[in-house]
């Protein structure tokens, strides 16, 4: 989930039109959508990237799960019955031939260089990992994937994964139980290992806990939902918008994003819970209080960017590149 550019750069926030080329069911509650550009060609992207798709209920973020060499962008959407309506609209109303607006791909979850990779996927968390497998396999790296879901019928892209043979281990909950994290993440590893995990919060938290004392493991995660927030008391602070010089007050019950929007300033956003990185904004002065699930520890320590939908201020004032 490491970001490489400030997401509220105006050029990155501009949507483009795409056409739905194909829609197909690939698991019990998952459909795959192939998108093609309405003009020209798509910008290049790298494994781990995602795009924002405009739906009637707002912007939604989806990982790109096709090949970087293909002329189409592929996403896969899990139907969330308790969600906010975006996935239900995709499943029930989106059809081939329709036009959508998307924000172009950005990568908060890139593949790092390593001699060995361990991929752990839970449910729809397989999507950002698929193009990663292609990349590390082509590079000749040592890797394995363990993929868990409620049952085999809930697992997407099984035909593609079968091509990797024994490097992929399927772990349906109904027949195998919980993922065997103790054997996947032993207390001692001989080689430095990059561990990539994406899936439900329970899985990610369990992997984080096991990896925290493993010095030769570099853990990279991507969340689709925010962790339960703590009860930290919020205080008021000011934000100065560097591009206009305006000063705005963020109250205890406000977010920076709310206040900026109320002031009539357009800024990109999608999830509003700190997991997608769309509202990432450069911090020019002051110290942010990071509450997102996007930035890595070293990026938080730099204090030169923040997610305005959830993060706040340690100082009385922040100056932002807005």
Short mmCIF file of C-alpha atoms in Angstrom, two decimals:
data_model
loop_
_atom_site.label_atom_id
_atom_site.label_comp_id
_atom_site.label_asym_id
_atom_site.label_seq_id
_atom_site.Cartn_x
_atom_site.Cartn_y
_atom_site.Cartn_z
CA UNK A 1 0.00 0.00 0.00
CA UNK A 2 2.90 2.31 -0.53
CA UNK A 3 2.08 5.31 -2.67
CA UNK A 4 4.33 6.86 -5.26
CA UNK A 5 2.55 10.11 -6.07
CA UNK A 6 0.31 12.63 -4.42
CA UNK A 7 -3.17 11.52 -5.38
CA UNK A 8 -4.71 14.99 -5.39
CA UNK A 9 -2.52 16.11 -8.23
CA UNK A 10 -5.21 17.53 -10.56
CA UNK A 11 -4.04 15.38 -13.49
CA UNK A 12 -4.40 12.18 -11.46
CA UNK A 13 -7.91 13.10 -10.32
CA UNK A 14 -9.32 13.60 -13.82
CA UNK A 15 -11.68 10.77 -14.84
CA UNK A 16 -11.63 9.09 -18.23
CA UNK A 17 -14.44 7.29 -20.07
CA UNK A 18 -14.24 3.53 -20.58
CA UNK A 19 -16.53 0.99 -22.23
CA UNK A 20 -17.55 -2.31 -20.65
CA UNK A 21 -16.26 -4.90 -23.06
CA UNK A 22 -17.31 -8.04 -21.19
CA UNK A 23 -18.94 -9.09 -17.92
CA UNK A 24 -18.83 -12.68 -16.68
CA UNK A 25 -19.41 -14.57 -13.44
CA UNK A 26 -16.22 -16.20 -12.14
CA UNK A 27 -17.31 -17.31 -8.66
CA UNK A 28 -20.53 -17.59 -6.66
CA UNK A 29 -20.62 -13.86 -5.77
CA UNK A 30 -17.93 -12.45 -8.05
CA UNK A 31 -18.11 -11.00 -11.56
CA UNK A 32 -15.15 -10.01 -13.72
CA UNK A 33 -15.43 -6.85 -15.82
CA UNK A 34 -13.21 -6.08 -18.82
CA UNK A 35 -12.93 -2.38 -19.62
CA UNK A 36 -11.54 -0.80 -22.76
CA UNK A 37 -10.73 2.88 -23.39
CA UNK A 38 -13.25 4.89 -25.33
CA UNK A 39 -10.33 6.55 -27.14
CA UNK A 40 -6.55 6.14 -27.41
CA UNK A 41 -5.07 3.53 -25.04
CA UNK A 42 -4.87 3.05 -21.32
CA UNK A 43 -1.84 4.41 -19.45
CA UNK A 44 0.66 1.79 -18.33
CA UNK A 45 0.16 0.27 -14.87
CA UNK A 46 2.01 -2.07 -12.54
CA UNK A 47 0.86 -5.08 -10.46
CA UNK A 48 -0.91 -4.00 -7.27
CA UNK A 49 -2.57 -0.97 -8.88
CA UNK A 50 -6.24 -0.12 -8.59
CA UNK A 51 -8.70 2.21 -10.27
CA UNK A 52 -11.71 4.17 -9.04
CA UNK A 53 -15.01 3.48 -10.80
CA UNK A 54 -17.94 5.89 -10.66
CA UNK A 55 -21.20 4.17 -9.74
CA UNK A 56 -24.62 5.72 -9.06
CA UNK A 57 -23.80 5.59 -5.33
CA UNK A 58 -20.32 7.14 -5.60
CA UNK A 59 -16.76 6.21 -6.47
CA UNK A 60 -15.58 2.67 -5.68
CA UNK A 61 -12.01 1.33 -5.82
CA UNK A 62 -11.17 -1.98 -7.51
CA UNK A 63 -7.83 -3.71 -8.03
CA UNK A 64 -6.65 -4.37 -11.57
CA UNK A 65 -6.36 -8.14 -11.89
CA UNK A 66 -5.56 -8.71 -15.57
CA UNK A 67 -2.27 -8.63 -17.43
CA UNK A 68 -0.24 -5.42 -17.71
CA UNK A 69 0.31 -6.31 -21.39
CA UNK A 70 -3.37 -6.52 -22.31
CA UNK A 71 -5.16 -3.56 -23.96
CA UNK A 72 -8.06 -3.88 -21.50
CA UNK A 73 -8.35 -3.28 -17.77
CA UNK A 74 -9.91 -6.11 -15.79
CA UNK A 75 -11.51 -5.78 -12.37
CA UNK A 76 -13.44 -8.30 -10.26
CA UNK A 77 -16.30 -7.26 -8.00
CA UNK A 78 -17.59 -9.18 -5.00
CA UNK A 79 -21.27 -8.65 -4.27
CA UNK A 80 -21.49 -7.18 -0.76
CA UNK A 81 -25.02 -7.50 0.55
CA UNK A 82 -24.24 -5.25 3.52
CA UNK A 83 -22.27 -2.73 1.45
CA UNK A 84 -23.18 0.75 0.29
CA UNK A 85 -24.74 -0.36 -2.99
CA UNK A 86 -21.86 -0.07 -5.46
CA UNK A 87 -21.22 -3.80 -5.84
CA UNK A 88 -24.93 -4.58 -6.08
CA UNK A 89 -25.25 -2.07 -8.94
CA UNK A 90 -22.33 -3.66 -10.78
CA UNK A 91 -23.86 -7.14 -10.41
CA UNK A 92 -27.46 -6.20 -11.21
CA UNK A 93 -27.25 -3.35 -13.72
CA UNK A 94 -23.83 -3.09 -15.38
CA UNK A 95 -23.82 -4.62 -18.86
CA UNK A 96 -21.46 -4.95 -21.81
CA UNK A 97 -21.51 -1.85 -23.99
CA UNK A 98 -22.16 0.60 -21.16
CA UNK A 99 -19.84 3.56 -20.61
CA UNK A 100 -18.27 4.29 -17.23
CA UNK A 101 -16.05 6.98 -15.76
CA UNK A 102 -12.89 5.82 -14.01
CA UNK A 103 -9.90 7.48 -12.42
CA UNK A 104 -6.68 6.14 -13.87
CA UNK A 105 -4.61 3.46 -12.18
CA UNK A 106 -2.38 4.22 -9.22
CA UNK A 107 -0.35 1.80 -7.16
CA UNK A 108 -0.36 1.80 -3.35
CA UNK A 109 0.60 -1.90 -3.17
CA UNK A 110 3.65 -2.37 -5.43
CA UNK A 111 5.82 -5.45 -5.81
CA UNK A 112 9.17 -4.97 -4.09
CA UNK A 113 12.36 -6.77 -5.06
CA UNK A 114 12.91 -9.96 -3.10
CA UNK A 115 14.41 -13.43 -3.54
CA UNK A 116 11.34 -15.09 -2.07
CA UNK A 117 7.64 -14.19 -1.99
CA UNK A 118 4.79 -15.55 0.07
CA UNK A 119 1.30 -14.53 -1.08
CA UNK A 120 -1.71 -14.97 1.21
CA UNK A 121 -5.17 -14.20 -0.17
CA UNK A 122 -8.57 -14.28 1.47
CA UNK A 123 -11.66 -14.17 -0.74
CA UNK A 124 -11.70 -11.21 -3.14
CA UNK A 125 -8.21 -10.37 -1.84
CA UNK A 126 -6.88 -12.55 -4.65
CA UNK A 127 -7.45 -9.72 -7.16
CA UNK A 128 -4.38 -7.49 -6.60
CA UNK A 129 -2.16 -10.56 -6.21
CA UNK A 130 -2.93 -12.11 -9.61
CA UNK A 131 -0.75 -9.78 -11.73
CA UNK A 132 1.93 -9.97 -9.04
CA UNK A 133 2.16 -13.74 -9.55
CA UNK A 134 2.69 -13.20 -13.26
CA UNK A 135 5.49 -10.72 -12.62
CA UNK A 136 7.45 -12.67 -10.00
CA UNK A 137 7.03 -15.93 -11.92
CA UNK A 138 8.39 -14.35 -15.11
CA UNK A 139 11.34 -13.02 -13.08
CA UNK A 140 12.18 -16.52 -11.89
CA UNK A 141 11.66 -15.71 -8.20
CA UNK A 142 10.76 -18.30 -5.59
CA UNK A 143 7.11 -17.86 -4.59
CA UNK A 144 3.98 -19.56 -3.32
CA UNK A 145 0.33 -18.58 -2.88
CA UNK A 146 -2.13 -19.82 -0.28
CA UNK A 147 -5.68 -18.83 -1.16
CA UNK A 148 -8.52 -19.14 1.30
CA UNK A 149 -12.26 -18.58 0.93
CA UNK A 150 -15.47 -19.85 2.49
CA UNK A 151 -15.73 -22.67 -0.07
CA UNK A 152 -14.27 -23.63 -3.42
CA UNK A 153 -17.23 -22.13 -5.26
CA UNK A 154 -16.40 -18.72 -3.79
CA UNK A 155 -12.87 -18.75 -5.24
CA UNK A 156 -12.27 -16.64 -8.34
CA UNK A 157 -9.78 -17.24 -11.18
CA UNK A 158 -9.22 -20.93 -10.42
CA UNK A 159 -8.47 -21.76 -14.07
CA UNK A 160 -5.68 -19.19 -14.20
CA UNK A 161 -4.24 -20.26 -10.87
CA UNK A 162 -4.22 -23.92 -11.93
CA UNK A 163 -1.52 -23.09 -14.48
CA UNK A 164 0.96 -22.58 -11.62
CA UNK A 165 0.56 -26.11 -10.31
CA UNK A 166 1.90 -26.81 -6.84
CA UNK A 167 2.92 -23.22 -6.16
CA UNK A 168 -0.74 -22.46 -5.47
CA UNK A 169 -2.51 -24.03 -2.52
CA UNK A 170 -6.29 -23.66 -2.21
CA UNK A 171 -7.71 -23.64 1.29
CA UNK A 172 -11.54 -23.67 1.41
CA UNK A 173 -12.83 -22.98 4.91
CA UNK A 174 -15.65 -25.51 4.74
CA UNK A 175 -13.30 -28.43 4.10
CA UNK A 176 -9.90 -27.27 5.41
CA UNK A 177 -10.68 -24.84 8.24
CA UNK A 178 -8.78 -21.60 8.84
CA UNK A 179 -5.65 -20.79 6.87
CA UNK A 180 -2.58 -22.49 8.42
CA UNK A 181 -0.73 -19.29 9.27
CA UNK A 182 1.54 -20.93 11.84
CA UNK A 183 3.04 -23.18 9.17
CA UNK A 184 3.04 -20.47 6.50
CA UNK A 185 4.81 -18.00 8.81
CA UNK A 186 7.23 -20.05 10.94
CA UNK A 187 9.18 -18.23 13.67
CA UNK A 188 12.45 -18.60 11.74
CA UNK A 189 13.04 -18.13 8.02
CA UNK A 190 16.33 -18.74 6.23
CA UNK A 191 15.80 -16.25 3.40
CA UNK A 192 14.41 -12.72 3.41
CA UNK A 193 10.78 -13.05 2.38
CA UNK A 194 8.31 -10.51 1.03
CA UNK A 195 4.88 -11.42 2.38
CA UNK A 196 1.88 -10.01 0.50
CA UNK A 197 -1.52 -10.34 2.13
CA UNK A 198 -4.93 -9.09 1.04
CA UNK A 199 -8.33 -10.12 2.32
CA UNK A 200 -10.72 -9.64 5.24
CA UNK A 201 -9.63 -7.77 8.35
CA UNK A 202 -9.41 -10.88 10.52
CA UNK A 203 -6.89 -12.48 8.18
CA UNK A 204 -4.79 -9.35 7.79
CA UNK A 205 -4.67 -8.72 11.54
CA UNK A 206 -3.62 -12.33 12.18
CA UNK A 207 -0.84 -12.10 9.58
CA UNK A 208 0.33 -8.76 10.99
CA UNK A 209 0.53 -10.23 14.48
CA UNK A 210 2.60 -13.20 13.34
CA UNK A 211 4.97 -11.12 11.22
CA UNK A 212 5.77 -8.40 13.76
CA UNK A 213 8.59 -10.39 15.35
CA UNK A 214 9.97 -11.95 12.16
CA UNK A 215 13.03 -9.85 11.26
CA UNK A 216 13.56 -11.40 7.83
CA UNK A 217 9.99 -10.80 6.70
CA UNK A 218 8.87 -7.67 4.83
CA UNK A 219 5.07 -7.58 5.16
CA UNK A 220 2.96 -5.73 2.59
CA UNK A 221 -0.80 -5.59 3.04
CA UNK A 222 -3.84 -4.06 1.41
CA UNK A 223 -7.11 -3.59 3.24
CA UNK A 224 -10.53 -3.25 1.66
CA UNK A 225 -12.16 -2.05 4.89
CA UNK A 226 -10.92 0.07 7.75
CA UNK A 227 -9.99 -1.34 11.14
CA UNK A 228 -12.27 -0.49 14.03
CA UNK A 229 -11.23 2.96 15.16
CA UNK A 230 -10.01 3.65 18.65
CA UNK A 231 -11.60 6.11 21.04
CA UNK A 232 -8.97 8.82 20.61
CA UNK A 233 -10.51 12.17 21.42
CA UNK A 234 -10.52 14.58 18.52
CA UNK A 235 -9.44 18.18 18.90
CA UNK A 236 -9.99 21.14 16.58
CA UNK A 237 -7.20 22.42 14.33
CA UNK A 238 -6.71 24.69 11.32
CA UNK A 239 -5.72 23.80 7.78
CA UNK A 240 -4.16 26.33 5.45
CA UNK A 241 -4.74 25.68 1.76
CA UNK A 242 -1.47 26.66 0.10
CA UNK A 243 -2.85 27.22 -3.39
CA UNK A 244 -5.39 29.82 -2.26
CA UNK A 245 -4.09 30.88 1.16
CA UNK A 246 -7.46 30.11 2.75
CA UNK A 247 -7.57 29.02 6.38
CA UNK A 248 -10.26 26.55 7.49
CA UNK A 249 -11.07 25.16 10.93
CA UNK A 250 -11.59 21.43 11.32
CA UNK A 251 -13.83 20.75 14.31
CA UNK A 252 -13.77 17.63 16.52
CA UNK A 253 -16.60 16.05 14.55
CA UNK A 254 -15.34 17.12 11.10
CA UNK A 255 -12.83 15.62 8.72
CA UNK A 256 -10.43 17.66 6.63
CA UNK A 257 -12.14 16.32 3.53
CA UNK A 258 -15.56 17.43 4.80
CA UNK A 259 -14.36 20.94 5.58
CA UNK A 260 -12.54 21.35 2.27
CA UNK A 261 -15.61 20.20 0.34
CA UNK A 262 -17.90 22.48 2.35
CA UNK A 263 -15.63 25.34 1.31
CA UNK A 264 -16.39 24.54 -2.32
CA UNK A 265 -12.99 23.07 -3.19
CA UNK A 266 -12.98 20.04 -5.46
CA UNK A 267 -10.76 17.17 -4.32
CA UNK A 268 -10.66 13.49 -5.23
CA UNK A 269 -11.97 10.85 -2.84
CA UNK A 270 -13.49 7.39 -2.92
CA UNK A 271 -13.76 5.33 0.28
CA UNK A 272 -13.83 8.02 3.01
CA UNK A 273 -12.52 5.46 5.52
CA UNK A 274 -8.77 5.63 4.84
CA UNK A 275 -8.17 2.49 2.80
CA UNK A 276 -8.04 3.51 -0.88
CA UNK A 277 -5.53 6.39 -0.98
CA UNK A 278 -7.58 8.52 -3.37
CA UNK A 279 -7.59 11.59 -1.12
CA UNK A 280 -3.84 11.50 -0.47
CA UNK A 281 -2.59 15.08 -0.16
CA UNK A 282 0.86 16.60 0.33
CA UNK A 283 1.59 18.15 3.73
CA UNK A 284 3.74 21.29 3.38
CA UNK A 285 4.02 22.13 7.09
CA UNK A 286 2.72 20.86 10.40
CA UNK A 287 2.53 17.28 11.66
CA UNK A 288 -0.36 15.03 10.62
CA UNK A 289 -1.93 12.41 12.88
CA UNK A 290 -2.15 9.41 10.59
CA UNK A 291 -5.24 7.23 10.87
CA UNK A 292 -5.26 5.64 7.42
CA UNK A 293 -4.52 2.08 6.30
CA UNK A 294 -2.48 3.16 3.27
CA UNK A 295 0.91 4.52 4.32
CA UNK A 296 3.76 2.35 5.53
CA UNK A 297 5.55 3.27 8.80
CA UNK A 298 8.45 4.94 7.01
CA UNK A 299 6.02 7.04 4.98
CA UNK A 300 4.16 8.09 8.11
CA UNK A 301 7.41 9.13 9.72
CA UNK A 302 8.18 11.40 6.76
CA UNK A 303 4.93 13.32 7.48
CA UNK A 304 4.88 14.74 3.97
CA UNK A 305 1.50 13.33 2.94
CA UNK A 306 -1.79 12.31 4.52
CA UNK A 307 -5.27 10.98 3.82
CA UNK A 308 -7.69 13.83 4.40
CA UNK A 309 -10.74 11.60 4.84
CA UNK A 310 -9.66 10.20 8.23
CA UNK A 311 -6.32 11.63 9.38
CA UNK A 312 -6.04 14.68 11.59
CA UNK A 313 -3.32 16.94 13.06
CA UNK A 314 -0.82 16.62 15.88
CA UNK A 315 -0.08 20.35 15.59
CA UNK A 316 -2.49 23.26 15.80
CA UNK A 317 -2.13 23.91 12.08
CA UNK A 318 -1.44 22.03 8.87
CA UNK A 319 -0.56 23.54 5.52
CA UNK A 320 -1.73 21.34 2.66
CA UNK A 321 -1.07 21.39 -1.07
CA UNK A 322 -4.68 22.20 -1.91
#
